[in-house]
Amino acid sequence: MSLLEQVRQPRRRGRAAVEAIAGDRTDRARLLTAALCAALVLVALASLGWGAADDTRALPALLSRFGLAEAELRDRVIVWGVRMPRMVLGVLVGAALAVTGAVMQGLFRNPLADPGLVGVSAGAGLGAVSGIVLAGALPALLTGWLGLWLVPAAAFAGGWTSTLLLYAIATRQGRTSVATMLLAGIALAALTGALTGIIVYRATDQQLRDLTFWGMGSLAGANWSRVMLAAPLILAALAAAPFLARALNALALGEAAAAHLGVPVQRMKTIAILTVAAAVGASVSVTGGIGFIGIVVPHLLRLMQGPDHRYLLPNAALLGALLLLLADGIARTVIAPAELPIGIVTATLGGPFFMWILLRNRAVMDL
Amino acid sequence: MLEATGIRVTLGWREILRGIDLFARPGEVTAIVGPNGSGKTTLLRALTGEVDHDGQIRLNGQDVDRLRPWQLAAMRAVLPQATALAFPFTVLEVVRLGLAAGLGAARADLPGKALRRVGLPGFEGRLYQQLSGGEKQRVHLARVLVQIWEPVAHGAPRWMFLDEPVSSLDIGHQLQVMQVARDFARAGGGVIAVMHDLNLTAMFASSVALMEQGLITGFGSPDDVLTDAALSRAYDCRLRTNHAPVTGRWILPQGAEAGLS
């Protein structure tokens, strides 16, 4: 070994030590988790001050509940009875939409899969509308037993059916064809849209009023009973997601390779589809279709921290909640004292973003 | 020991595998060779449970159909022919997928070691999607290696199933990858490899199964199976084996003047 090599040897080893942790984005993901947690808490608190009423009175009203400040009854009702459930619902639905987007994309092995784009939300919407309009036609025993749960349960069934259909159509021997998936999604959305239209014709005026907010999606109808309705299904779906993370990572290699890595693929697919259906069904039944959160959030996170689902799924929940609260803030303030449906805000921001993804990936997207 | 008996695979109306018995010992590289469409890859996919098949497959004495996926993953790893990854994983993240599967091998230093073994030192931070075809193939070999890093675990051999492991590699890396496979076998593991290159097969395999039209028509040592007559019949062209000074058996097509039928 020459003198020069001897001198260079330690340096080379030093570089190897640095390279040993190259490609590991775990720390970056954890940092992002912390940052998102902090941002979510701040935005959630701030959102209690947004709206038509004077926002300087929000903080005392918030604290009055714990005897820490004095506030008028009116302010307390606005903060605790109107804005708080709206914020909680926004967090739940935002997290649900972003996580289902990430789970569906992992399941279909494709960054373009999104419940809103491929007809799953439309299927859940059909279920919800059927639940509202056709409730009278169902046996009283069934409607009595399901009670308030009828609409979320019907939305869940609709979302489940459409996810299953979509997967069966688009996947052959463990490979999902993007073109087939998107086209099947279009067909599915058209069909469910038509069926929804037929059912709407049978609706009474009161039911029509109930139905209007499905058109564009909105958090405006939020109250504590809606939160209680949506929370169990959404929380169950969010709780199932971490158990899917490792399997979704392996699934990126294809179904066969995932099985060789020890993943029980069929069972995992069933859980993933149930998770998507539960979260989308619950979200759609309380807020209607809110698009693009499920595609924008996972995509942004993959750019920032890579596609490892163990960190992608929790961070997607946080960022989804954050973005939906911000979108709701825009919806509430742009044309105050009136407000926009939040679906319009997310579509206005998400549509161009989606086009940008398509342009960026045009060269590599296997369509 | 890998014991496969009576393997039949039918796709549509066509019988791809028509009753195959294959036995492979640990400590050996067992190569499956044969012309295109003879059923080599289908046989490997049947052995790894990727296609529905009749017949029984036993690995280390256990019926593989009765094992859970994670039990099998701790016992064997499979290198596919080509893999498209859906998302922008780094090389380290891909290799780590194998680490998570191999039970009891949660060692952080393995991915780096495996990447060096396959000739990709320092590739950890590269994006998988930006690698060349040959580099991708070796990343997956590294992933396979970390999944079954110890060739013998708890007294039982582990198994490596390779589907044309050198198909998109240059000659230097072909030799390197085959050496990795042979080293694994010499350390007590079992290797089953579908091979296109007869010369590499002759150099590295201890046993060879020659396939024709869904059947194994020759099985044994390379010297016994890779004969002029058998190869010329199977590949439907005139082939002649020579003896190279270092590598041993060396198979060449007979010259153009002799006529390639």
XYZ file of C-alpha atoms in Angstrom:
628
model
C 0.000 0.000 0.000
C 1.498 3.299 -1.042
C 1.955 6.166 1.368
C -0.689 8.129 -0.490
C -3.210 5.314 -0.057
C -2.379 5.001 3.618
C -3.026 8.695 4.086
C -6.283 8.524 2.196
C -7.566 5.406 3.913
C -8.986 6.977 7.090
C -10.691 9.636 5.081
C -12.387 7.086 2.925
C -13.585 5.241 5.970
C -14.896 8.507 7.356
C -16.930 9.065 4.243
C -18.285 5.538 4.391
C -19.488 6.222 7.919
C -21.420 9.230 6.663
C -22.817 7.273 3.729
C -24.017 4.524 6.049
C -26.912 6.749 7.054
C -27.463 8.244 3.599
C -30.804 7.243 2.177
C -32.299 7.096 5.659
C -35.033 9.715 5.878
C -36.369 8.639 9.258
C -35.060 11.671 11.132
C -36.482 14.039 8.562
C -39.889 12.356 8.873
C -39.838 12.566 12.682
C -38.897 16.238 12.547
C -41.773 16.805 10.174
C -44.135 15.008 12.563
C -43.138 17.361 15.368
C -43.499 20.438 13.165
C -46.895 19.320 11.871
C -48.145 18.614 15.408
C -47.178 22.105 16.516
C -48.687 23.733 13.421
C -51.908 21.751 13.767
C -52.379 22.817 17.406
C -51.790 26.462 16.483
C -54.111 26.425 13.483
C -56.782 24.500 15.408
C -56.767 27.107 18.174
C -56.688 29.961 15.665
C -59.620 28.462 13.767
C -61.794 28.997 16.852
C -61.357 32.726 16.233
C -62.205 32.709 12.534
C -65.667 33.616 11.333
C -68.351 36.215 11.238
C -68.202 37.048 14.962
C -65.530 39.282 16.484
C -62.469 37.087 16.915
C -60.925 38.871 19.908
C -63.650 37.376 22.082
C -62.843 33.782 21.130
C -60.033 33.258 23.615
C -61.973 34.339 26.730
C -64.916 32.265 25.536
C -62.643 29.252 25.155
C -61.130 29.684 28.603
C -64.440 30.463 30.316
C -65.309 26.790 30.164
C -62.543 26.115 32.646
C -63.374 29.129 34.815
C -60.270 30.972 33.660
C -62.030 33.933 32.056
C -65.364 35.714 31.788
C -67.342 35.589 28.534
C -70.850 36.282 27.300
C -73.110 33.329 26.740
C -73.370 34.183 23.038
C -69.588 33.971 22.587
C -69.412 30.742 24.532
C -72.066 29.196 22.324
C -70.261 30.350 19.167
C -66.925 28.944 20.276
C -68.024 25.779 22.071
C -71.198 24.918 20.204
C -70.372 25.986 16.641
C -66.680 26.494 15.969
C -65.318 23.747 18.218
C -67.307 20.889 16.651
C -66.512 22.342 13.235
C -62.798 22.323 14.072
C -62.932 18.787 15.438
C -64.855 17.587 12.392
C -62.349 19.339 10.119
C -59.459 17.602 11.855
C -61.166 14.199 11.668
C -62.251 14.506 8.039
C -58.979 16.067 6.878
C -56.998 13.281 8.520
C -59.361 10.643 7.145
C -59.191 11.938 3.566
C -55.403 12.256 3.542
C -54.813 8.842 5.110
C -57.280 7.091 2.798
C -55.577 8.773 -0.145
C -52.205 7.437 1.000
C -53.609 3.954 1.725
C -55.362 3.747 -1.652
C -52.252 4.920 -3.465
C -50.217 2.281 -1.641
C -52.811 -0.398 -2.353
C -53.077 0.455 -6.054
C -49.339 1.122 -6.208
C -50.092 4.382 -7.885
C -49.738 8.003 -6.792
C -52.889 9.012 -8.692
C -55.365 6.831 -6.814
C -57.661 9.034 -4.749
C -61.109 8.252 -3.391
C -62.487 11.422 -4.959
C -60.965 10.812 -8.380
C -61.765 7.149 -8.875
C -65.373 7.107 -7.784
C -65.129 5.865 -4.188
C -66.466 9.129 -2.788
C -69.204 9.068 -5.424
C -70.112 5.549 -4.307
C -70.204 6.653 -0.679
C -72.310 9.658 -1.740
C -74.782 7.352 -3.462
C -74.976 5.324 -0.275
C -75.570 8.433 1.836
C -78.226 9.817 -0.500
C -79.974 6.449 -0.593
C -79.846 6.396 3.179
C -81.567 9.778 3.444
C -84.167 9.393 0.714
C -85.015 5.729 0.850
C -85.031 5.474 4.635
C -88.824 5.506 4.619
C -88.948 2.535 2.274
C -86.821 0.372 4.540
C -88.358 -1.869 7.187
C -88.995 0.224 10.305
C -87.142 -2.343 12.371
C -83.923 -1.746 10.394
C -84.152 2.054 10.403
C -85.033 2.042 14.077
C -82.078 -0.160 14.900
C -79.605 1.852 12.865
C -81.118 5.185 13.879
C -78.769 8.089 13.177
C -76.230 5.543 11.962
C -78.268 4.743 8.875
C -76.648 7.387 6.658
C -73.006 6.725 7.659
C -73.607 2.985 7.382
C -75.102 3.379 3.910
C -72.192 5.640 2.878
C -69.748 3.048 4.197
C -71.489 0.317 2.195
C -71.413 2.467 -0.931
C -67.735 3.318 -0.552
C -66.863 -0.301 0.174
C -68.727 -1.632 -2.839
C -67.104 0.844 -5.187
C -63.587 0.221 -3.831
C -64.042 -3.529 -4.235
C -65.415 -3.113 -7.754
C -62.589 -0.804 -8.714
C -59.921 -3.127 -7.369
C -61.464 -6.143 -9.086
C -61.623 -4.324 -12.420
C -58.238 -2.617 -12.355
C -56.023 -5.336 -10.882
C -54.893 -8.404 -12.784
C -52.401 -10.797 -11.198
C -51.255 -8.268 -8.651
C -50.655 -5.478 -11.115
C -52.927 -2.478 -11.251
C -53.296 -0.805 -14.588
C -53.441 2.949 -14.098
C -55.399 3.533 -17.273
C -57.967 0.882 -16.349
C -58.232 2.234 -12.815
C -58.869 5.820 -13.900
C -61.283 4.804 -16.673
C -63.122 2.404 -14.375
C -63.274 5.249 -11.858
C -64.866 7.527 -14.453
C -67.406 4.852 -15.355
C -68.114 4.201 -11.678
C -68.540 7.902 -10.913
C -70.874 8.335 -13.905
C -72.969 5.341 -12.893
C -73.221 6.293 -9.233
C -73.920 9.902 -10.249
C -76.809 8.752 -12.432
C -78.210 6.513 -9.697
C -77.883 9.374 -7.217
C -79.809 11.581 -9.680
C -82.610 9.031 -9.941
C -82.886 8.827 -6.175
C -82.844 12.608 -5.778
C -85.926 12.749 -8.017
C -87.783 10.778 -5.404
C -86.708 13.136 -2.613
C -89.087 15.413 -0.745
C -88.327 19.105 -0.275
C -86.951 18.527 3.207
C -84.741 15.716 1.947
C -83.559 17.929 -0.911
C -82.410 20.509 1.618
C -80.505 17.747 3.424
C -78.945 16.702 0.149
C -77.722 20.060 -1.085
C -74.479 20.025 0.799
C -73.322 16.800 -0.835
C -72.923 18.660 -4.083
C -69.807 20.509 -3.061
C -68.842 19.376 0.410
C -68.949 21.608 3.444
C -68.107 21.715 7.115
C -70.886 24.268 7.675
C -73.327 21.746 9.075
C -70.922 20.639 11.787
C -72.300 19.998 15.257
C -71.436 17.656 18.078
C -73.841 14.931 16.984
C -72.249 14.836 13.513
C -68.829 14.613 15.175
C -70.039 11.704 17.275
C -71.471 10.053 14.170
C -68.281 10.286 12.123
C -65.681 9.878 14.859
C -65.969 6.108 15.564
C -65.544 4.999 11.939
C -62.814 7.546 11.205
C -60.902 6.796 14.402
C -61.177 3.068 13.709
C -59.767 3.618 10.224
C -56.965 5.821 11.539
C -56.156 3.227 14.188
C -55.945 0.478 11.544
C -53.627 2.485 9.296
C -50.368 1.979 11.253
C -50.807 -1.784 11.011
C -50.923 -1.444 7.229
C -47.766 0.641 6.932
C -45.150 -2.084 6.628
C -47.355 -4.141 4.338
C -47.952 -1.146 2.073
C -44.192 -0.600 1.853
C -43.711 -4.204 0.752
C -46.643 -3.940 -1.636
C -44.756 -1.238 -3.544
C -42.726 -4.147 -4.961
C -45.868 -5.899 -6.204
C -48.183 -8.446 -4.630
C -45.948 -11.463 -5.241
C -42.847 -9.781 -3.833
C -44.829 -8.546 -0.834
C -45.947 -12.112 -0.122
C -42.327 -13.302 -0.337
C -41.462 -10.656 2.248
C -43.932 -12.295 4.612
C -46.949 -10.053 4.128
C -50.341 -11.801 4.244
C -51.384 -9.956 1.091
C -55.042 -10.948 0.805
C -55.846 -10.156 4.429
C -53.949 -6.895 4.234
C -55.846 -5.869 1.082
C -59.141 -6.604 2.797
C -58.171 -4.454 5.778
C -56.973 -1.649 3.506
C -60.202 -1.632 1.518
C -62.308 -1.679 4.706
C -60.198 1.165 6.096
C -60.731 3.252 2.972
C -64.450 2.513 2.925
C -64.905 3.336 6.620
C -63.022 6.624 6.502
C -64.469 7.787 3.177
C -67.974 6.632 4.106
C -67.900 8.448 7.423
C -66.400 11.601 5.921
C -68.799 11.754 3.007
C -71.816 11.110 5.198
C -71.083 14.146 7.396
C -69.391 16.609 5.055
C -70.087 15.489 1.486
C -67.380 15.076 -1.095
C -64.262 17.137 -0.367
C -61.754 16.528 -3.127
C -58.001 16.615 -3.597
C -56.885 16.423 0.062
C -56.252 12.722 -0.491
C -53.991 13.321 -3.459
C -52.230 16.564 -2.530
C -51.201 15.623 1.013
C -49.475 12.264 0.366
C -47.762 13.684 -2.691
C -46.332 16.663 -0.795
C -45.156 14.377 1.987
C -43.467 11.960 -0.408
C -41.506 14.898 -1.797
C -40.468 15.983 1.696
C -39.791 12.703 3.518
C -40.011 9.865 1.008
C -42.688 7.182 0.570
C -42.118 5.052 3.714
C -45.682 4.434 4.898
C -44.654 4.099 8.542
C -44.111 7.851 8.551
C -46.241 8.799 5.571
C -49.528 7.668 7.156
C -49.257 9.535 10.503
C -47.878 12.649 8.866
C -50.615 12.495 6.226
C -53.207 12.524 9.014
C -51.587 15.628 10.534
C -51.071 17.501 7.266
C -54.534 16.555 5.995
C -56.130 17.929 9.155
C -53.996 21.075 8.902
C -54.796 21.735 5.247
C -58.515 21.131 5.699
C -58.636 23.589 8.622
C -56.792 26.172 6.505
C -59.127 25.552 3.562
C -62.080 25.917 5.922
C -60.589 29.175 7.165
C -60.468 30.451 3.596
C -64.006 29.209 2.959
C -65.276 31.069 6.020
C -63.526 34.387 5.451
C -63.289 35.086 1.692
C -66.899 36.153 1.239
C -67.749 36.772 4.938
C -70.310 36.937 6.430
C -71.431 34.305 3.905
C -69.231 31.284 3.283
C -68.099 29.083 0.422
C -68.497 25.302 0.436
C -65.071 23.958 1.372
C -65.110 21.601 -1.614
C -64.839 24.646 -3.860
C -61.743 25.830 -1.999
C -59.983 22.448 -2.079
C -60.835 21.988 -5.767
C -59.606 25.487 -6.665
C -56.294 24.832 -4.956
C -56.058 21.081 -5.613
C -57.013 21.048 -9.298
C -53.969 23.031 -10.479
C -51.778 21.075 -8.067
C -52.979 17.828 -9.597
C -52.212 19.141 -13.094
C -48.734 20.055 -11.870
C -48.197 16.464 -10.631
C -49.288 15.160 -14.030
C -46.923 17.501 -15.875
C -44.035 16.615 -13.593
C -44.576 12.883 -13.983
C -45.554 12.925 -17.653
C -42.278 11.290 -18.619
C -42.374 8.465 -16.084
C -46.101 7.875 -15.516
C -47.023 4.482 -16.887
C -50.372 5.300 -18.454
C -34.102 -30.075 1.032
C -36.534 -28.868 -1.570
C -38.842 -31.613 -2.793
C -41.363 -30.818 -5.487
C -43.469 -33.683 -6.806
C -46.092 -33.856 -9.514
C -46.118 -30.126 -10.278
C -48.682 -29.231 -12.936
C -49.686 -25.767 -14.021
C -52.455 -25.032 -16.494
C -53.047 -21.523 -17.796
C -56.253 -21.306 -19.785
C -56.315 -24.451 -21.978
C -52.558 -24.822 -22.113
C -50.689 -27.108 -19.789
C -47.482 -25.173 -19.060
C -46.003 -27.679 -16.624
C -46.907 -31.305 -17.269
C -45.915 -33.119 -14.122
C -42.548 -32.104 -12.719
C -40.499 -33.647 -9.960
C -37.565 -31.583 -8.733
C -35.248 -32.187 -5.819
C -32.670 -29.685 -4.695
C -30.143 -29.987 -1.902
C -28.895 -27.230 0.340
C -25.228 -26.419 -0.219
C -25.765 -26.451 -3.972
C -26.712 -24.104 -6.749
C -29.453 -25.838 -8.715
C -29.986 -24.285 -12.135
C -33.117 -24.588 -14.258
C -32.308 -24.165 -17.947
C -34.236 -24.594 -21.156
C -35.386 -22.725 -24.255
C -37.924 -19.889 -24.211
C -41.391 -21.121 -23.395
C -40.189 -24.378 -21.869
C -41.713 -23.412 -18.511
C -38.613 -22.426 -16.507
C -40.030 -19.270 -15.007
C -43.443 -20.875 -14.486
C -41.738 -23.665 -12.554
C -39.968 -21.130 -10.345
C -43.228 -19.255 -9.815
C -44.954 -22.515 -8.893
C -42.166 -23.346 -6.448
C -42.545 -19.919 -4.804
C -46.330 -20.122 -4.725
C -46.990 -17.347 -7.226
C -49.077 -19.493 -9.578
C -51.716 -22.057 -8.732
C -50.449 -25.581 -9.242
C -51.164 -29.212 -8.580
C -48.628 -31.308 -6.724
C -46.770 -30.914 -3.492
C -43.813 -28.751 -2.554
C -41.888 -29.412 0.620
C -39.162 -27.119 1.906
C -36.987 -28.468 4.704
C -39.581 -31.185 5.146
C -42.528 -28.803 5.558
C -45.425 -28.469 3.140
C -45.138 -24.856 1.928
C -48.912 -24.568 1.439
C -49.364 -24.995 5.177
C -46.865 -22.322 6.201
C -47.869 -18.738 6.951
C -46.343 -16.021 4.732
C -44.057 -14.749 7.488
C -42.833 -18.274 8.283
C -41.949 -18.770 4.639
C -40.307 -15.336 4.462
C -37.983 -16.316 7.293
C -37.017 -19.445 5.357
C -36.649 -18.289 1.777
C -36.306 -15.190 -0.375
C -37.216 -14.663 -4.012
C -35.512 -12.469 -6.592
C -38.011 -11.538 -9.320
C -37.014 -10.916 -12.912
C -37.966 -7.250 -12.991
C -39.614 -4.999 -10.483
C -41.122 -1.580 -11.057
C -41.409 0.410 -7.858
C -44.433 2.617 -7.482
C -42.886 5.305 -5.292
C -39.536 7.126 -5.012
C -37.815 4.906 -2.432
C -34.088 5.247 -1.812
C -31.863 2.216 -2.305
C -31.487 1.869 1.465
C -35.263 1.875 1.941
C -35.695 -0.876 -0.673
C -32.981 -3.079 0.854
C -34.462 -2.549 4.322
C -37.733 -4.105 3.155
C -35.850 -7.404 3.259
C -34.529 -6.627 6.710
C -38.023 -6.247 8.107
C -39.062 -9.608 6.667
C -36.181 -11.778 7.862
C -37.214 -12.583 11.398
C -34.571 -12.121 14.054
C -32.190 -10.306 11.737
C -32.920 -6.753 12.784
C -29.416 -5.547 12.162
C -28.841 -2.046 10.868
C -25.452 -2.821 9.328
C -26.765 -5.495 6.957
C -28.043 -3.267 4.113
C -24.632 -1.636 3.714
C -22.880 -5.018 3.798
C -25.292 -6.521 1.294
C -24.901 -3.566 -1.080
C -21.129 -4.011 -0.984
C -21.542 -7.722 -1.719
C -23.471 -6.971 -4.909
C -21.057 -4.265 -6.015
C -23.121 -1.222 -5.076
C -21.142 0.353 -2.208
C -22.319 3.800 -1.214
C -25.581 3.517 -3.180
C -27.771 3.800 -0.058
C -28.840 7.381 -0.684
C -29.553 7.031 -4.414
C -33.136 6.998 -5.637
C -34.094 3.547 -6.893
C -36.030 4.911 -9.848
C -32.940 6.672 -11.168
C -30.777 3.524 -11.318
C -29.955 1.529 -14.443
C -31.597 -1.842 -15.062
C -28.552 -3.776 -13.913
C -28.217 -1.690 -10.755
C -31.893 -2.204 -9.910
C -31.490 -5.952 -10.299
C -28.563 -5.941 -7.869
C -30.443 -3.742 -5.369
C -33.077 -6.473 -5.250
C -30.403 -9.112 -4.802
C -29.142 -7.097 -1.820
C -32.712 -7.023 -0.501
C -32.895 -10.812 -0.890
C -29.540 -11.195 0.855
C -30.532 -9.233 3.960
C -33.770 -11.201 4.194
C -31.857 -14.483 4.544
C -28.465 -13.197 5.630
C -27.440 -16.338 7.534
C -27.585 -19.244 5.056
C -28.374 -21.588 7.941
C -30.760 -20.528 10.697
C -31.573 -22.694 13.726
C -29.949 -25.650 12.036
C -32.141 -25.426 8.924
C -30.918 -24.160 5.557
C -32.451 -21.067 4.017
C -33.303 -20.826 0.351
C -32.734 -18.335 -2.404
C -34.927 -18.453 -5.525
C -33.469 -16.443 -8.399
C -35.340 -15.755 -11.653
C -32.716 -14.995 -14.292
C -30.517 -13.141 -11.821
C -27.985 -11.968 -14.410
C -30.288 -11.116 -17.313
C -29.447 -7.409 -17.499
C -25.914 -7.437 -16.126
C -22.551 -6.947 -17.792
C -20.132 -9.861 -17.697
C -18.252 -8.623 -14.629
C -21.403 -8.279 -12.586
C -22.749 -11.569 -13.933
C -19.765 -13.305 -12.385
C -20.092 -11.279 -9.185
C -23.773 -12.157 -8.733
C -23.191 -15.841 -9.455
C -20.375 -15.833 -6.921
C -22.735 -14.365 -4.325
C -25.165 -17.221 -5.060
C -22.431 -19.850 -4.889
C -21.030 -18.438 -1.639
C -24.514 -18.608 -0.141
C -24.774 -22.250 -1.164
C -21.283 -23.128 0.065
C -22.178 -21.672 3.454
C -25.008 -24.193 3.685
C -27.952 -22.421 2.014
C -29.889 -23.609 -1.004
C -30.062 -21.763 -4.328
C -32.539 -22.394 -7.135
C -31.824 -20.258 -10.204
C -33.532 -19.986 -13.562
C -30.668 -19.430 -16.008
C -30.396 -18.410 -19.630
C -26.635 -18.474 -19.908
C -25.423 -22.044 -20.309
C -21.798 -21.150 -19.715
C -22.506 -19.478 -16.390
C -24.653 -22.475 -15.534
C -21.785 -24.827 -16.308
C -19.442 -22.704 -14.195
C -21.576 -22.200 -11.113
C -24.303 -24.863 -10.863
C -23.867 -28.131 -9.030
C -27.084 -29.561 -10.440
C -28.911 -28.691 -13.619
C -32.503 -29.338 -14.621
C -33.026 -29.123 -18.379
C -36.606 -28.274 -19.331
C -38.404 -28.851 -22.611
C -42.079 -28.210 -23.236
C -43.161 -28.310 -19.635
C -41.138 -31.338 -18.617
C -37.726 -31.888 -17.085
C -35.831 -33.973 -19.639
C -32.494 -34.027 -17.916
C -31.373 -33.680 -14.333
C -27.969 -34.111 -12.787
C -24.509 -32.585 -12.782
C -23.640 -30.120 -15.559
C -21.363 -32.711 -17.135
C -24.191 -35.204 -17.391
C -26.940 -32.842 -18.506
C -25.251 -30.258 -20.703
C -24.274 -32.643 -23.474
C -24.104 -31.832 -27.174
C -27.010 -34.092 -28.039
C -29.343 -32.963 -25.252
C -28.662 -29.261 -25.746
C -28.919 -29.388 -29.537
C -32.272 -31.147 -29.221
C -33.646 -28.865 -26.524
C -32.567 -25.590 -28.110
C -33.189 -26.796 -31.656
C -29.799 -25.714 -32.964
C -26.389 -27.326 -33.179
C -24.386 -26.717 -30.031
C -21.032 -28.135 -29.057
C -19.394 -28.237 -25.677
C -15.705 -27.568 -25.400
C -13.395 -27.623 -22.475
C -11.902 -24.299 -21.579
C -8.678 -24.439 -19.603
C -9.874 -22.636 -16.467
C -13.638 -22.620 -16.375
C -14.200 -26.184 -17.496
C -17.177 -26.824 -19.756
C -17.770 -24.210 -22.443
C -20.733 -24.315 -24.775
C -20.623 -22.751 -28.212
C -22.861 -22.781 -31.241
C -21.207 -24.604 -34.065
C -19.906 -22.172 -36.654
C -22.099 -20.552 -39.257
C -20.445 -22.691 -41.931
C -21.830 -25.742 -40.173
C -25.330 -24.273 -40.520
C -27.568 -23.188 -37.660
C -30.688 -25.140 -38.268
